[in-house]
């Protein structure tokens, strides 16, 4: 076993590092249940990333990549401890449950095995035989031989799924859709936890059944490596100013790239909403999701530092800015320091193109409506419907290949 780091002449063991990690996760609220806490204390996390020093495995703020393609693109990883913890808390797994994991790093499967116990069952599926082979070796080496490993496309039905469906389906790779197999093979009282990409956003959502559809009750801001196989679907990237300013468009929403490039080159129009936020509220991620459910089309405008320094864009955060457009104009959300409060920020809209004032006012009105009706209502609720269901949801509908989404 690889030892930990040296501190003031004293060796820190992996067990001590793991205990330190668990205490930190409890203190920050990532771990809230005794069951998840016990699972984290039991699983030797460092054994699932043997290429990395234990102090890095237990202290990493983000994922540790365990496989890359020949061109350097990461395709497999061990998720950050805080994200593992929050997803497991959202899943609410219990002893005796049957759990399907999609994405086989090994570590999360071991944690699930601890949570469901000897009476439960964990099956982990990955499309990459290198990944499943590695997971099998690491699980066997740490005593989790009862976890079943399958090589295959996680978007397709699992042949030996339980007759009543999986009690939990936990996806540990970023998905652009909710495949029909997940609807079909989720138990009547099951829960699905999935990092889902929609409208250029990435959110890990925990769904429970609500009648014929699924309803989210937990939202985690997170990013994952993209899923490969049947449901893989890369977003369209519209370059508004070469690589300096880009618009990410999901769900094949119609978008005239030359017209929007021309629009972006025109004089901008600013409109300030009077809606103010503090840096500590953490409300922008909620607003982004809420707007994705009330305006259409909707994408994310991203800009690099060079674009900011050249004055091409207003204040755009690294996660991007909510953007709407029509045939020849676009408008996006921006921020500025509130004129009379140094600790507050005001939300505004910047528009470009012939219809910039009208389009900007429409987006600004939506922000004001959020402030008046939804700001204090908690996380927006995402509902997922089967695409082939004849009953079509009302309002703004996000059309996926296998599913339809609404946000309220």
Coordinates of C-alpha atoms in Angstrom, one line a residue:
X1 CA 0.0 0.0 0.0
X2 CA 1.3 3.4 -0.9
X3 CA 1.9 5.6 2.1
X4 CA 0.7 9.1 2.6
X5 CA 2.7 12.3 2.6
X6 CA 5.3 13.3 5.2
X7 CA 4.4 16.2 7.6
X8 CA 7.0 17.4 10.0
X9 CA 8.7 14.1 10.0
X10 CA 5.5 12.1 10.7
X11 CA 4.0 9.8 8.0
X12 CA 0.4 10.5 7.3
X13 CA -1.3 7.2 6.4
X14 CA -4.1 6.8 3.8
X15 CA -6.5 6.0 6.7
X16 CA -5.7 9.3 8.4
X17 CA -6.1 11.1 5.1
X18 CA -9.5 9.4 4.6
X19 CA -10.7 10.4 8.0
X20 CA -9.6 14.0 7.4
X21 CA -11.6 13.9 4.1
X22 CA -14.7 12.5 5.7
X23 CA -14.7 15.1 8.5
X24 CA -14.3 17.9 5.9
X25 CA -17.3 16.5 3.8
X26 CA -19.4 16.4 6.9
X27 CA -18.5 19.9 8.0
X28 CA -19.3 21.4 4.5
X29 CA -22.6 19.5 4.4
X30 CA -21.8 17.2 1.5
X31 CA -22.3 14.3 3.8
X32 CA -25.4 14.5 5.9
X33 CA -26.5 10.9 6.6
X34 CA -24.7 8.3 8.8
X35 CA -25.0 5.7 6.1
X36 CA -23.0 7.7 3.5
X37 CA -20.5 8.8 6.2
X38 CA -19.9 5.1 7.1
X39 CA -19.5 4.2 3.4
X40 CA -16.9 6.9 2.9
X41 CA -15.0 5.7 5.9
X42 CA -15.1 2.0 4.7
X43 CA -14.0 2.5 1.1
X44 CA -10.2 2.9 0.5
X45 CA -10.6 5.6 -2.1
X46 CA -6.9 5.8 -2.9
X47 CA -6.9 2.2 -4.1
X48 CA -9.2 3.3 -7.1
X49 CA -6.6 5.8 -8.3
X50 CA -3.3 4.0 -7.6
X51 CA -1.4 6.2 -10.1
X52 CA -1.9 9.2 -7.9
X53 CA -0.5 9.9 -4.4
X54 CA -3.1 9.3 -1.6
X55 CA -2.9 12.9 -0.4
X56 CA -4.1 14.0 -3.8
X57 CA -6.8 11.4 -4.0
X58 CA -8.3 12.4 -0.7
X59 CA -7.7 16.1 -1.0
X60 CA -8.6 16.7 -4.7
X61 CA -11.2 19.4 -5.1
X62 CA -12.2 18.1 -8.5
X63 CA -12.1 14.8 -10.5
X64 CA -9.0 12.7 -11.0
X65 CA -8.7 11.6 -14.6
X66 CA -7.8 7.9 -15.0
X67 CA -7.9 7.4 -18.8
X68 CA -7.3 9.7 -21.8
X69 CA -7.5 9.2 -25.5
X70 CA -4.4 9.4 -27.7
X71 CA -5.1 13.0 -28.3
X72 CA -5.3 13.8 -24.6
X73 CA -9.0 13.9 -24.1
X74 CA -10.2 12.6 -20.8
X75 CA -12.7 9.7 -21.0
X76 CA -12.7 8.3 -17.5
X77 CA -12.2 9.7 -14.0
X78 CA -12.8 9.3 -10.2
X79 CA -15.2 12.1 -9.3
X80 CA -14.4 14.6 -6.6
X81 CA -15.2 13.4 -3.1
X82 CA -17.8 16.2 -2.5
X83 CA -19.6 15.2 -5.7
X84 CA -19.6 11.5 -4.9
X85 CA -21.1 12.4 -1.5
X86 CA -23.8 14.7 -2.8
X87 CA -24.9 12.3 -5.5
X88 CA -25.1 9.4 -3.0
X89 CA -27.1 11.5 -0.6
X90 CA -29.5 12.4 -3.4
X91 CA -29.8 8.8 -4.4
X92 CA -31.0 7.7 -1.0
X93 CA -29.8 4.1 -1.4
X94 CA -30.7 1.7 1.4
X95 CA -29.8 -1.9 2.3
X96 CA -31.3 -4.6 0.0
X97 CA -31.7 -2.3 -3.0
X98 CA -30.8 -3.2 -6.6
X99 CA -28.7 -0.4 -8.1
X100 CA -27.5 0.2 -11.6
X101 CA -24.4 2.4 -12.1
X102 CA -23.6 3.8 -15.5
X103 CA -20.0 4.7 -15.8
X104 CA -17.5 2.3 -14.2
X105 CA -14.7 3.9 -12.3
X106 CA -14.9 1.4 -9.4
X107 CA -14.9 3.8 -6.5
X108 CA -18.6 4.8 -6.7
X109 CA -19.6 1.2 -7.1
X110 CA -17.7 0.3 -3.9
X111 CA -19.5 3.1 -2.0
X112 CA -22.9 1.8 -3.4
X113 CA -22.0 -1.7 -2.3
X114 CA -21.5 -0.5 1.2
X115 CA -24.8 1.3 1.1
X116 CA -26.9 -1.6 -0.2
X117 CA -25.1 -4.2 1.9
X118 CA -24.8 -7.9 1.3
X119 CA -28.6 -8.2 0.7
X120 CA -28.5 -5.7 -2.1
X121 CA -26.9 -5.8 -5.6
X122 CA -24.8 -3.3 -7.6
X123 CA -24.3 -3.6 -11.3
X124 CA -21.9 -1.2 -13.1
X125 CA -21.9 -0.7 -16.8
X126 CA -19.4 1.1 -19.1
X127 CA -19.0 1.2 -22.9
X128 CA -15.2 1.0 -22.7
X129 CA -13.7 -2.5 -22.0
X130 CA -10.5 -0.8 -20.7
X131 CA -12.5 1.0 -18.1
X132 CA -14.6 -2.0 -17.0
X133 CA -11.5 -4.2 -16.9
X134 CA -9.7 -1.7 -14.7
X135 CA -12.8 -1.4 -12.5
X136 CA -13.0 -5.2 -12.1
X137 CA -9.4 -5.4 -11.0
X138 CA -9.6 -2.6 -8.5
X139 CA -12.9 -3.8 -7.1
X140 CA -11.6 -7.4 -6.7
X141 CA -8.4 -6.0 -5.1
X142 CA -10.4 -4.1 -2.5
X143 CA -12.8 -6.9 -1.6
X144 CA -15.8 -5.8 -3.6
X145 CA -16.1 -8.9 -5.8
X146 CA -19.9 -9.0 -5.5
X147 CA -20.2 -5.8 -7.6
X148 CA -21.1 -7.0 -11.1
X149 CA -19.3 -5.3 -14.0
X150 CA -20.8 -5.2 -17.5
X151 CA -19.3 -3.8 -20.7
X152 CA -22.0 -2.2 -22.9
X153 CA -23.8 1.0 -23.7
X154 CA -25.5 2.3 -20.6
X155 CA -28.2 4.0 -22.7
X156 CA -29.5 0.6 -23.8
X157 CA -31.5 -1.9 -21.7
X158 CA -29.5 -4.1 -19.3
X159 CA -30.3 -7.7 -20.3
X160 CA -30.3 -9.1 -16.7
X161 CA -32.1 -6.2 -15.1
X162 CA -34.3 -7.1 -12.1
X163 CA -37.9 -8.0 -13.0
X164 CA -39.3 -5.0 -11.1
X165 CA -36.7 -2.6 -12.3
X166 CA -33.7 -1.0 -10.6
X167 CA -34.4 0.7 -7.3
X168 CA -31.8 3.2 -8.2
X169 CA -30.1 4.2 -11.4
X170 CA -27.0 6.4 -10.9
X171 CA -25.3 7.9 -13.9
X172 CA -21.7 9.0 -13.4
X173 CA -21.1 10.4 -16.9
X174 CA -22.6 13.4 -18.5
X175 CA -25.7 12.7 -20.6
X176 CA -27.4 14.7 -23.2
X177 CA -30.7 12.8 -23.0
X178 CA -32.8 10.5 -20.8
X179 CA -32.8 7.2 -22.8
X180 CA -36.1 5.2 -22.9
X181 CA -34.3 2.3 -21.2
X182 CA -34.0 4.4 -18.0
X183 CA -37.7 5.1 -18.0
X184 CA -38.4 1.4 -18.7
X185 CA -36.0 -0.2 -16.2
X186 CA -36.5 2.2 -13.2
X187 CA -38.7 0.7 -10.5
X188 CA -42.1 2.2 -9.7
X189 CA -40.7 3.9 -6.6
X190 CA -37.1 4.2 -8.0
X191 CA -34.8 7.2 -8.2
X192 CA -32.6 8.3 -11.1
X193 CA -29.6 10.5 -10.5
X194 CA -28.0 11.8 -13.7
X195 CA -25.7 14.6 -14.8
X196 CA -27.9 16.0 -17.6
X197 CA -27.0 18.6 -20.2
X198 CA -29.8 20.8 -21.5
X199 CA -29.8 24.2 -23.1
X200 CA -26.0 24.4 -22.7
X201 CA -26.3 23.9 -18.9
X202 CA -24.9 21.0 -17.0
X203 CA -26.8 19.9 -13.8
X204 CA -26.8 16.7 -11.8
X205 CA -30.5 16.0 -11.1
X206 CA -32.1 13.5 -8.9
X207 CA -35.5 12.3 -10.2
X208 CA -38.3 10.4 -8.6
X209 CA -41.4 9.1 -10.4
X210 CA -44.5 11.3 -10.4
X211 CA -47.2 9.6 -12.3
X212 CA -46.0 8.8 -15.8
X213 CA -43.1 11.2 -15.7
X214 CA -40.1 12.0 -13.6
X215 CA -39.8 15.0 -11.3
X216 CA -36.5 16.4 -10.0
X217 CA -36.1 17.1 -6.2
X218 CA -32.4 17.7 -6.0
X219 CA -30.1 19.9 -8.3
X220 CA -26.3 19.9 -8.1
X221 CA -24.2 22.2 -10.1
X222 CA -21.5 20.0 -11.6
X223 CA -19.7 18.9 -14.7
X224 CA -18.9 15.4 -16.0
X225 CA -17.1 13.8 -18.9
X226 CA -19.6 13.3 -21.7
X227 CA -21.3 10.0 -22.2
X228 CA -20.3 7.9 -25.2
X229 CA -22.4 5.6 -27.3
X230 CA -26.1 5.6 -28.3
X231 CA -27.1 8.8 -26.5
X232 CA -23.9 10.9 -27.2
X233 CA -24.8 14.2 -28.7
X234 CA -22.4 17.1 -28.8
X235 CA -23.8 20.7 -28.7
X236 CA -23.5 23.1 -31.6
X237 CA -20.9 25.9 -31.0
X238 CA -21.6 29.1 -32.9
X239 CA -18.6 31.3 -33.1
X240 CA -19.7 34.9 -32.8
X241 CA -16.2 36.4 -32.7
X242 CA -13.9 33.5 -33.7
X243 CA -13.0 31.5 -30.6
X244 CA -13.2 34.6 -28.3
X245 CA -17.0 34.6 -28.1
X246 CA -19.1 31.5 -28.6
X247 CA -22.7 30.5 -28.3
X248 CA -23.5 27.0 -27.2
X249 CA -26.7 25.6 -28.7
X250 CA -28.2 22.3 -27.5
X251 CA -31.2 20.3 -28.7
X252 CA -30.7 21.3 -32.4
X253 CA -32.5 24.6 -31.8
X254 CA -32.6 26.6 -35.1
X255 CA -29.8 29.2 -35.3
X256 CA -28.6 31.2 -38.3
X257 CA -24.9 31.4 -37.6
X258 CA -23.9 34.0 -40.2
X259 CA -26.8 36.3 -39.2
X260 CA -25.8 36.1 -35.5
X261 CA -22.2 36.7 -36.3
X262 CA -23.3 39.8 -38.2
X263 CA -25.6 40.9 -35.4
X264 CA -22.8 40.5 -32.8
X265 CA -20.6 42.9 -34.8
X266 CA -23.1 45.7 -34.4
X267 CA -23.4 48.3 -31.7
X268 CA -24.8 46.9 -28.4
X269 CA -27.8 48.0 -26.5
X270 CA -27.7 47.7 -22.6
X271 CA -30.7 47.4 -20.4
X272 CA -30.5 47.2 -16.6
X273 CA -33.2 45.3 -14.7
X274 CA -32.9 46.7 -11.2
X275 CA -32.7 43.1 -9.9
X276 CA -29.8 42.8 -7.5
X277 CA -27.8 39.9 -6.0
X278 CA -25.1 39.4 -3.5
X279 CA -22.1 37.2 -4.1
X280 CA -23.0 34.9 -1.2
X281 CA -26.6 34.1 -2.3
X282 CA -25.7 31.6 -5.0
X283 CA -28.8 32.4 -7.0
X284 CA -27.4 32.7 -10.5
X285 CA -27.3 29.0 -11.1
X286 CA -31.0 28.8 -10.2
X287 CA -31.9 31.7 -12.4
X288 CA -30.0 30.1 -15.3
X289 CA -32.1 26.9 -15.0
X290 CA -35.4 28.8 -14.5
X291 CA -34.8 30.9 -17.6
X292 CA -34.1 27.8 -19.6
X293 CA -37.7 26.8 -18.9
X294 CA -39.4 30.1 -19.7
X295 CA -37.6 31.5 -22.8
X296 CA -36.9 29.9 -26.1
X297 CA -34.6 29.5 -27.9
X298 CA -32.0 29.5 -25.1
X299 CA -28.3 28.9 -25.1
X300 CA -25.1 29.9 -23.3
X301 CA -22.7 32.7 -24.4
X302 CA -19.1 32.1 -23.4
X303 CA -16.2 34.5 -23.7
X304 CA -12.5 34.3 -22.9
X305 CA -10.4 36.9 -21.1
X306 CA -9.3 38.4 -24.4
X307 CA -12.9 39.2 -25.4
X308 CA -13.5 40.9 -22.0
X309 CA -10.3 43.0 -22.3
X310 CA -11.2 44.0 -25.9
X311 CA -14.7 45.1 -24.7
X312 CA -16.4 42.6 -27.0
X313 CA -18.8 41.5 -24.2
X314 CA -20.1 42.7 -20.9
X315 CA -19.4 40.9 -17.7
X316 CA -19.8 37.2 -18.5
X317 CA -18.9 34.6 -15.9
X318 CA -16.9 31.5 -16.7
X319 CA -20.0 29.3 -16.7
X320 CA -21.4 31.5 -19.5
X321 CA -24.5 33.8 -19.8
X322 CA -28.1 33.0 -20.6
X323 CA -28.7 34.0 -24.2
X324 CA -31.8 34.3 -26.5
X325 CA -31.9 35.0 -30.2
X326 CA -34.1 35.3 -33.3
X327 CA -33.4 35.4 -37.0
X328 CA -31.0 38.3 -36.9
X329 CA -30.5 39.5 -33.3
X330 CA -29.4 38.2 -29.9
X331 CA -29.4 39.2 -26.3
X332 CA -27.6 37.9 -23.2
X333 CA -27.5 38.3 -19.5
X334 CA -24.7 40.3 -17.9
X335 CA -23.7 41.8 -14.5
X336 CA -22.3 45.0 -13.1
X337 CA -21.6 46.3 -9.6
X338 CA -24.7 48.0 -8.3
X339 CA -24.1 51.7 -8.6
X340 CA -24.9 52.4 -4.9
X341 CA -23.8 49.1 -3.3
X342 CA -20.2 47.8 -3.5
X343 CA -21.3 44.3 -2.2
X344 CA -24.2 43.9 -4.7
X345 CA -24.5 43.1 -8.4
X346 CA -27.2 44.2 -10.8
X347 CA -28.5 42.0 -13.5
X348 CA -28.7 43.4 -17.0
X349 CA -29.1 42.5 -20.6
X350 CA -27.0 43.3 -23.7
X351 CA -28.5 43.1 -27.1
X352 CA -27.1 43.1 -30.6
X353 CA -28.7 43.3 -34.0
X354 CA -31.8 45.0 -35.5
X355 CA -34.2 43.6 -32.9
X356 CA -31.8 44.2 -30.0
X357 CA -34.1 46.5 -28.0
X358 CA -37.2 44.3 -28.2
X359 CA -35.3 41.0 -27.6
X360 CA -33.3 42.5 -24.7
X361 CA -36.5 43.8 -23.1
X362 CA -38.1 40.4 -23.4
X363 CA -35.2 38.7 -21.6
X364 CA -35.1 41.5 -19.0
X365 CA -38.8 41.0 -18.3
X366 CA -38.2 37.3 -17.7
X367 CA -35.5 38.2 -15.1
X368 CA -37.8 40.6 -13.3
X369 CA -40.5 37.9 -13.3
X370 CA -38.1 35.4 -11.8
X371 CA -37.2 38.0 -9.1
X372 CA -40.9 38.6 -8.3
X373 CA -42.2 35.0 -8.4
X374 CA -39.4 32.4 -8.1
X375 CA -36.4 33.9 -6.4
X376 CA -37.3 32.6 -3.0
X377 CA -39.0 29.3 -4.2
X378 CA -35.9 27.1 -4.1
X379 CA -34.5 25.1 -7.0
X380 CA -36.5 25.0 -10.2
X381 CA -38.2 21.7 -10.8
X382 CA -37.4 19.7 -14.0
X383 CA -40.0 17.2 -15.2
X384 CA -39.0 14.6 -17.7
X385 CA -41.5 12.9 -20.1
X386 CA -41.1 10.1 -22.6
X387 CA -40.7 11.5 -26.1
X388 CA -43.3 9.0 -27.4
X389 CA -46.0 9.9 -24.8
X390 CA -49.0 11.2 -26.8
X391 CA -49.7 13.7 -23.9
X392 CA -47.6 16.7 -24.7
X393 CA -46.5 19.0 -21.8
X394 CA -47.5 22.7 -22.0
X395 CA -45.3 25.7 -22.0
X396 CA -41.6 25.8 -23.1
X397 CA -40.6 22.2 -23.9
X398 CA -37.0 21.1 -24.2
X399 CA -37.0 18.5 -26.9
X400 CA -34.5 15.6 -26.5
X401 CA -34.3 12.5 -28.8
X402 CA -35.9 10.2 -26.1
X403 CA -37.4 12.7 -23.6
X404 CA -39.1 16.0 -23.2
X405 CA -38.2 18.3 -20.4
X406 CA -40.1 21.2 -18.7
X407 CA -38.9 23.5 -16.0
X408 CA -41.0 25.3 -13.5

